[in-house]
XYZ file of C-alpha atoms in Angstrom:
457
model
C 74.118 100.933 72.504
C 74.717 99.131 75.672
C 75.250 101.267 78.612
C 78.404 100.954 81.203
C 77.919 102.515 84.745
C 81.200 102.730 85.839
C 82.194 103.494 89.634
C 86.111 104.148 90.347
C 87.054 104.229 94.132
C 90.507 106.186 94.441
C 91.102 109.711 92.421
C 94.747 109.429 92.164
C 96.548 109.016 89.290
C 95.516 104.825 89.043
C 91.778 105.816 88.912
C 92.122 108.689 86.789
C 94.143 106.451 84.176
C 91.140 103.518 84.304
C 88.369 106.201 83.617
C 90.682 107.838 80.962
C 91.665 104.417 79.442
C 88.148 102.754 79.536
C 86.532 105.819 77.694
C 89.080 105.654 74.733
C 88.904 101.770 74.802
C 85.208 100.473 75.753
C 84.115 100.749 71.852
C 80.417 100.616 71.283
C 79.583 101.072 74.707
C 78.052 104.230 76.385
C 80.622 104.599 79.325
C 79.384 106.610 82.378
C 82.376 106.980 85.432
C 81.843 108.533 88.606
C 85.041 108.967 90.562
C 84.992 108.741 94.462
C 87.567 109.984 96.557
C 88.038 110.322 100.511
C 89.410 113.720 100.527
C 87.796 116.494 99.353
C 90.742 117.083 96.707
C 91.796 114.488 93.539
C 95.639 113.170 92.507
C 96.239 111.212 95.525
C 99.767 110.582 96.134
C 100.604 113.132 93.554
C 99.064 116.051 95.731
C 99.877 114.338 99.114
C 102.620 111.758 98.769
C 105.332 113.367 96.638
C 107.893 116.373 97.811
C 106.384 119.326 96.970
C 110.062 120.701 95.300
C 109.479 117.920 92.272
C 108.883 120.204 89.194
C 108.436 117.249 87.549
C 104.583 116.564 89.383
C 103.184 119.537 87.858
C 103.479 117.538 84.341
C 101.815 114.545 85.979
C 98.759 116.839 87.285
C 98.200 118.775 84.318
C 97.564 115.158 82.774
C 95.462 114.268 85.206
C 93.469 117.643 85.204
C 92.886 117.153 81.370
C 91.514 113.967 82.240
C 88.787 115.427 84.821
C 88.439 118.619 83.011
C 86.582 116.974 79.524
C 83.564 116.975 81.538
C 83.198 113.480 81.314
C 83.853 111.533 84.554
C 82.029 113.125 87.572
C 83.963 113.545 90.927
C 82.673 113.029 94.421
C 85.148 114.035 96.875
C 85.118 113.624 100.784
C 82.898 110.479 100.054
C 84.721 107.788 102.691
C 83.742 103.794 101.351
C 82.865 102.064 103.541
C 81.344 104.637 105.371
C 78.942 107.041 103.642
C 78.516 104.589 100.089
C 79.016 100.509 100.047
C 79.994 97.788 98.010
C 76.134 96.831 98.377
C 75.327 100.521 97.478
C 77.700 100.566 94.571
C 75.633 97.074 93.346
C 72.605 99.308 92.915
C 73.422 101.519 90.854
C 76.681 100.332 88.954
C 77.852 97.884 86.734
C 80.884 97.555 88.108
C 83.534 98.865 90.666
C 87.467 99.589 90.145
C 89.240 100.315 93.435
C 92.471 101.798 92.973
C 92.997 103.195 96.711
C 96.807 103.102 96.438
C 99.121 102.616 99.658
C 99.544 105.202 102.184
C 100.751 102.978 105.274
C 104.272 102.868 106.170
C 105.467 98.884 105.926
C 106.521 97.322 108.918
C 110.433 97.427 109.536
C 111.085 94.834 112.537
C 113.982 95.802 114.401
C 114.359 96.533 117.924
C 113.757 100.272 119.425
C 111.170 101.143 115.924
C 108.491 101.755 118.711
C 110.551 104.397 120.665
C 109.525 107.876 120.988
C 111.288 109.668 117.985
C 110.723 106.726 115.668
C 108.773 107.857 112.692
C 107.033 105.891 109.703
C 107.836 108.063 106.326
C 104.359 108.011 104.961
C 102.849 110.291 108.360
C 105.861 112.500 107.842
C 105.418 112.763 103.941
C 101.486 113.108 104.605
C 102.576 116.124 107.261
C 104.713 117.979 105.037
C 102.598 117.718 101.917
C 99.966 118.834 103.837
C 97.326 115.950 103.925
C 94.037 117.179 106.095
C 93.742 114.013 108.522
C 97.108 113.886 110.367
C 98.270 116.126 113.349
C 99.312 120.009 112.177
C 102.916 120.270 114.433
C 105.725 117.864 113.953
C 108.661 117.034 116.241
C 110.764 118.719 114.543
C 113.579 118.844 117.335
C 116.873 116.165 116.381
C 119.982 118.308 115.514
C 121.212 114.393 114.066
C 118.127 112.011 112.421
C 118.402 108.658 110.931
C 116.409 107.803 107.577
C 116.530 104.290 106.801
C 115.636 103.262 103.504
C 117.570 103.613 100.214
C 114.630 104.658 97.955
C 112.935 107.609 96.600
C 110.862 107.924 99.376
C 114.083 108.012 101.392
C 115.459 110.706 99.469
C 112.527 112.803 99.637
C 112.436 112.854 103.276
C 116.132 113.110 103.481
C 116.197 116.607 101.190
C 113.059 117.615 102.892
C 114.619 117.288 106.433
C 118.255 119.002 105.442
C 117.022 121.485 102.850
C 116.430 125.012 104.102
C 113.058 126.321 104.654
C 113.379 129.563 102.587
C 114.351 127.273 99.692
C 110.891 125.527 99.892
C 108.563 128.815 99.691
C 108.429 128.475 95.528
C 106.778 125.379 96.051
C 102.975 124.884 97.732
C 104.120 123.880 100.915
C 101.729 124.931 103.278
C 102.357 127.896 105.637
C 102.396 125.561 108.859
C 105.151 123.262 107.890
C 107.401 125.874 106.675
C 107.225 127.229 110.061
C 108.202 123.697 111.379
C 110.829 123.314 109.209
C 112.293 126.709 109.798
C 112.745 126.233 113.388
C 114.248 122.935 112.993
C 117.728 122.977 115.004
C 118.658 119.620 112.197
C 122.784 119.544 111.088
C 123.102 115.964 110.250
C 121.095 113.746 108.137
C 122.027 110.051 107.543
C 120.548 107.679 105.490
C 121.376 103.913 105.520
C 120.877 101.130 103.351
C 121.856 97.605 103.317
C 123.180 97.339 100.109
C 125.671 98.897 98.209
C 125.538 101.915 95.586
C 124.744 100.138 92.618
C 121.926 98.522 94.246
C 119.897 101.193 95.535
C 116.525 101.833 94.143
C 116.662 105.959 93.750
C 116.575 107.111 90.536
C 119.066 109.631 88.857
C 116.816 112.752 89.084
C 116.016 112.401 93.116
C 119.956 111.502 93.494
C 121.174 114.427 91.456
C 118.174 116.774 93.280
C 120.141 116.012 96.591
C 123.558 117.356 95.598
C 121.904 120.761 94.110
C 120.919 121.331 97.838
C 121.701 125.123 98.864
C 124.542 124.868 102.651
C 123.974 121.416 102.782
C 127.048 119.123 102.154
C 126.659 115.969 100.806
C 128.929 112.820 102.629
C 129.793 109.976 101.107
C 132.571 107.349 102.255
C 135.515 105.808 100.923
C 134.896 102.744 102.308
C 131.352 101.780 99.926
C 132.779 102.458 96.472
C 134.938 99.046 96.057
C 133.104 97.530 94.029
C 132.470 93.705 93.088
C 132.237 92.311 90.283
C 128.359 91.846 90.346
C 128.249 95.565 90.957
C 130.677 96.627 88.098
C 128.613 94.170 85.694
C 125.567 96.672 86.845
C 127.324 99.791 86.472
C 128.972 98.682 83.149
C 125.204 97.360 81.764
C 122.337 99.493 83.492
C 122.465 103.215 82.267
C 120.673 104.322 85.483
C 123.203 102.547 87.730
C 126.434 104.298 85.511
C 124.487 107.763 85.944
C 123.820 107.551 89.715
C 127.549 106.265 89.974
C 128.938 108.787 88.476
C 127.143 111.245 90.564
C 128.177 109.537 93.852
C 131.578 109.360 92.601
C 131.621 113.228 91.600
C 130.324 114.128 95.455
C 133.571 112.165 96.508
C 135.854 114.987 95.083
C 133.451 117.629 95.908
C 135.696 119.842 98.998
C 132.794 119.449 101.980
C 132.981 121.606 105.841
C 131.489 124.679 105.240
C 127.961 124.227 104.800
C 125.905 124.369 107.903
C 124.349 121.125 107.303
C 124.779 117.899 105.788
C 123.758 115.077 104.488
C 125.594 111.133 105.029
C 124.802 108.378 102.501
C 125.899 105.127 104.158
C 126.039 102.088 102.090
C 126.342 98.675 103.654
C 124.955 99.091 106.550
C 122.216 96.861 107.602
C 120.091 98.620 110.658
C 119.958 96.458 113.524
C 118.520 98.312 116.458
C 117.364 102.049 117.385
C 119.036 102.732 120.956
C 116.690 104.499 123.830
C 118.423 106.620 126.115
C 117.057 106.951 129.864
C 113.881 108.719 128.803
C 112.656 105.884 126.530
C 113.468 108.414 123.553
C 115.558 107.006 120.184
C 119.309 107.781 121.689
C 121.505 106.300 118.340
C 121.312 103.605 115.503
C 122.976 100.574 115.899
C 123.838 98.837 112.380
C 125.818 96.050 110.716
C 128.444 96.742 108.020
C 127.694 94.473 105.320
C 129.542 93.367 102.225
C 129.134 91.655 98.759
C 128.269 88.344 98.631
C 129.279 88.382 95.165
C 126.291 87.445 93.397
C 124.517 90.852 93.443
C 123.358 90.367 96.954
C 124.999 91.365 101.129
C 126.020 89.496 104.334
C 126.871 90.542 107.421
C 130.301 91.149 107.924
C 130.124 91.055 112.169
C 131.266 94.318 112.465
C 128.721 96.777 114.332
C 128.664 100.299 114.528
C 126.401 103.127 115.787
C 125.622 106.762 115.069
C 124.174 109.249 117.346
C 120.611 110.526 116.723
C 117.674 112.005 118.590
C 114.984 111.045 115.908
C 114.438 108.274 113.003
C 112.448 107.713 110.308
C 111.523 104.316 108.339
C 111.369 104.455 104.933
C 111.391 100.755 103.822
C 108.479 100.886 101.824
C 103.940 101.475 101.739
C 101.347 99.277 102.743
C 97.946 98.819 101.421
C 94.684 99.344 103.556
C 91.919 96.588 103.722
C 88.539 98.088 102.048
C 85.055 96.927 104.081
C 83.663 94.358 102.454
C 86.295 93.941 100.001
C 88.855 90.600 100.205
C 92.140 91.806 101.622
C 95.597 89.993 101.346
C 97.182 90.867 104.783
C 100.459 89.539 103.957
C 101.163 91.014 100.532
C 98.924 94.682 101.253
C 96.885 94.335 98.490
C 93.432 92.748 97.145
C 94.021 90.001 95.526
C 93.576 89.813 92.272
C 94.119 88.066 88.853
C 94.926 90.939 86.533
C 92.828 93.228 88.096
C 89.837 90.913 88.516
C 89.290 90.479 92.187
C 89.198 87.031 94.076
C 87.500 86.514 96.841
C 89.309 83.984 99.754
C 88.682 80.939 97.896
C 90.100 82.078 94.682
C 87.050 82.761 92.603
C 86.854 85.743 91.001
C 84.300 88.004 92.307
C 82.087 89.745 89.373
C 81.979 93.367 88.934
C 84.807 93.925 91.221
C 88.324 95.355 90.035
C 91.255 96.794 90.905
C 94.429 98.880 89.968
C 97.361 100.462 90.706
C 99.241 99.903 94.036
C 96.377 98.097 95.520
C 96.402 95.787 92.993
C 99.962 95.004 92.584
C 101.531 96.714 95.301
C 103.675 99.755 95.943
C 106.426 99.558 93.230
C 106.328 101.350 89.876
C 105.980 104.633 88.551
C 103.320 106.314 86.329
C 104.218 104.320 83.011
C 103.288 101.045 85.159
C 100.398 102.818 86.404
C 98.794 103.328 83.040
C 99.913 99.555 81.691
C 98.403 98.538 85.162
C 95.338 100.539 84.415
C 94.854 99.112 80.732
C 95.264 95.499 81.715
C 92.340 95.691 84.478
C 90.382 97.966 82.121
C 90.264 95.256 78.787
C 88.959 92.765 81.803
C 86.440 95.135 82.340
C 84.984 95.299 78.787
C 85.345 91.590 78.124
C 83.448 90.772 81.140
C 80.387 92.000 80.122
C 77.703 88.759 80.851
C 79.289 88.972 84.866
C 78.465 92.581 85.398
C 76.252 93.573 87.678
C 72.596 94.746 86.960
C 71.977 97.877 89.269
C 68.376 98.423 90.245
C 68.428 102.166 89.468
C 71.965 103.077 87.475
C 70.002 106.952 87.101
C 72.789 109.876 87.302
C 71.015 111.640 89.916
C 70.841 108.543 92.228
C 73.955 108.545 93.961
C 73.705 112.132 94.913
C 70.811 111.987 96.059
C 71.601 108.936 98.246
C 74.915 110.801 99.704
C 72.480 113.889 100.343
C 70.223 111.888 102.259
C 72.659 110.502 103.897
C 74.308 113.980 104.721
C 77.711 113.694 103.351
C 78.908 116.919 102.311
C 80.554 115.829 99.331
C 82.438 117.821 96.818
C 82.862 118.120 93.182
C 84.684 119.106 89.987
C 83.412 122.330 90.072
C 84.317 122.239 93.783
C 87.576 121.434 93.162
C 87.768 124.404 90.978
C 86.947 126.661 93.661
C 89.752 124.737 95.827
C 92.030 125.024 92.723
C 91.685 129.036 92.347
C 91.988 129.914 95.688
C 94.790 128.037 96.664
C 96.823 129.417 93.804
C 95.192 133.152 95.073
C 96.681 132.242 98.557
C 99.959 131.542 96.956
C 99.953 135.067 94.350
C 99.303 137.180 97.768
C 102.095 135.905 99.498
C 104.305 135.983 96.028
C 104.920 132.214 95.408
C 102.794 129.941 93.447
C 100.103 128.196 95.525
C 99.356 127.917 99.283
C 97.548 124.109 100.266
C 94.326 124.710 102.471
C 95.214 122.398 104.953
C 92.174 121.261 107.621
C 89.430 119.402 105.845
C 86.573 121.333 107.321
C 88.482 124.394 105.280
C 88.966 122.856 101.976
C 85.356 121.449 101.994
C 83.938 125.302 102.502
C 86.199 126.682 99.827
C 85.224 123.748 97.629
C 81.233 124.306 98.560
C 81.683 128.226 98.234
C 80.758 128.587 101.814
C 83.382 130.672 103.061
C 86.872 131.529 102.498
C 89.495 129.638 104.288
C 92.987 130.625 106.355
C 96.280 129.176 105.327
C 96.570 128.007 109.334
């Protein structure tokens, strides 16, 4: 039985999917995976990209663990490519490579004043409160009125996560140093623009819906956004998502509002135009277009410009994708580019043994059910392209560990990850809620290694 030596770079959900796809689907073959990750933890953007109040995660990881848990695919966490294993070290002892790295950069939103002081990308803050172990531990943390722009989930997440209470957040993992942030936050106001209209937004009806269960926080909605065209009728009339997120929005417009302590302003048609410094050089207000239909589904400008006070903004118009070393990168689009998940190099060609998936391949839309489509059409490439694999000079088990302990990379495993697992949840029973994140990476490798036992600082 011919033997495939697998290597998937990226442990989130994308690469999980590939290893768990290719072992139910490469028939006749004797499949070997190792998975490499960057941090010393696996799920990706499900551990560190998602609000940590979304019950509905917990079903995603427990997928994922049953994945990882068969025994099957081996893990090697805080292993950085590029840095401490290469495409050319991957050649030696592989068959092939999958990356499936995801996006974690915020896209670019050009408007004047998104460089001031108080301007923030959502992706560092979602990174922050989630509890990722390479950015900074504080946050600013000090706008009574903030600005998200953006009219997506990601939007919404940072939106409920900056006007929902602290206290409310303790069932959840958040780690102990952004609840502290949170709870001193001095925040009444949270408004969130988009361009379009409410029966083009890109939320979904769960995140909507999560926003109006909010504890003291009243949610705003205007008068003005809700007459509709005909383009948007045909939507709400044809989409069931679009009738149930209407209907919500139209239910918060009867809802009696002025006596929470906080709330929380949904402002359709408004196109941002600039973010306003004050004398310091610090974000001062939002200056925005009202738009209207154009009739065909799409906005213009309308000429009429308003503006909102604020002390601090946040962008959330989207991810970007992060060039690999060695691997072909297309700057425009964020992603490697790729012909159903077979990579091409900058002439077009296809480069053999090299694959992607996921939001590196195809960008940052989609949820989990395009993940795992995704994931299956790159994987069938992968067994059909058997005569253009490569033909590693020593594909032994113990060689890549061994090269990574040479090379002194203190890298961590399933077993590791087990450690990580248990304690965090034992964090999380002694202070009566369900898990506590170990936060610094230094920390998390120790647990993982059973060196020591780490703080919740």
């Amino acid at each position: 039985m011919p033997t495939l030596r697998l290597a998937i770079v990226g442990a989130g959900p994308a690469g999980i999917y590939a290893a768990d796809i290719l072992l139910r689907e490469a028939h006749g073959y004797d499949v070997s995976i190792d998975l490499f990750e960057q941090l010393p933890a696996p799920y990706g953007l499900v551990r560190y990209g998602v609000a940590p109040d979304h019950p509905r995660i917990k079903g995603i990881i427990n997928a994922l663990r049953d994945v990882l848990d068969r025994g099957v695919v081996r893990l090697f966490g805080n292993v950085r490519f590029g840095e401490d294993i290469t495409l050319d070290d991957l050649k030696q002892h592989y068959n092939a490579v999958v990356f499936s790295t995801g996006a974690i950069k915020d896209a670019d939103l050009d408007i004047p004043g998104v460089d001031l002081e108080g301007s923030f990308g959502a992706a560092d803050f979602v990174s922050w409160f989630d509890g990722h172990p390479d950015v900074p531990r504080t946050w600013p943390l000090d706008a009574e009125s903030v600005a998200v722009i953006g009219n997506g989930n990601v939007a919404l997440d940072v939106s409920r996560i900056l006007a929902k209470h602290a206290d409310d957040l303790l069932p959840t993992e958040i780690p102990d140093n952004v609840y502290q942030g949170l709870k001193t936050s001095p925040v009444t106001d949270v408004h969130v623009f988009g361009r379009r209209g409410p029966a083009q937004v890109k939320f979904t009806p769960l995140e909507l819906r999560e926003l109006g269960e909010l504890r003291d926080v009243d949610m705003i909605v205007y008068d003005e956004d809700f007459d509709h065209d005909e383009a948007s009728l045909t939507a709400i009339q044809t989409n069931k998502q679009v009738m149930v997120m209407n209907r919500v929005l139209n239910q918060w417009r009867e809802r009696e509002v002025g006596q929470a302590s906080r709330r929380l302003h949904l402002h359709f048609y408004a196109k941002p135009l600039e973010l306003v410094a004050d004398e310091r050089g610090h974000v001062a207000a939002i200056r925005y277009e009202r738009t209207r239909p154009d009739g065909q589904g799409g906005v213009e400008g309308t000429g009429e410009v308003r503006e909102v006070a604020i002390q601090a903004a946040y962008r959330a118009v989207g991810y970007f994708g992060s060039p690999l070393p060695g691997v072909p990168f297309d700057e425009r689009q964020g992603v490697i580019p790729n012909r159903e998940g077979q990579v091409l190099s900058e002439d077009g060609h296809r480069l053999p043994g090299v694959y992607a998936t996921g939001w590196i391949k195809r960008g940052p839309v989609g949820l989990i059910g395009h993940t795992k489509s995704d994931a299956m059409e790159t994987v069938q490439h992968i067994v059909n392209d058997q005569a253009s694999w490569w033909t590693p000079e020593d594909p032994s088990e113990e060689a890549v560990p061994n090269l990574l302990r040479e090379r002194g990379v203190a890298f961590t495993d399933l077993d590791g990850w087990h450690n990580l697992d248990a304690h965090e949840l034992a964090l999380g029973e002694a202070a009566g809620r369900e898990r506590i994140k170990v936060v610094p990476r230094d920390e998390m490798i120790d647990v993982s290694l059973g060196r020591t036992t780490a703080s919740t600082s």
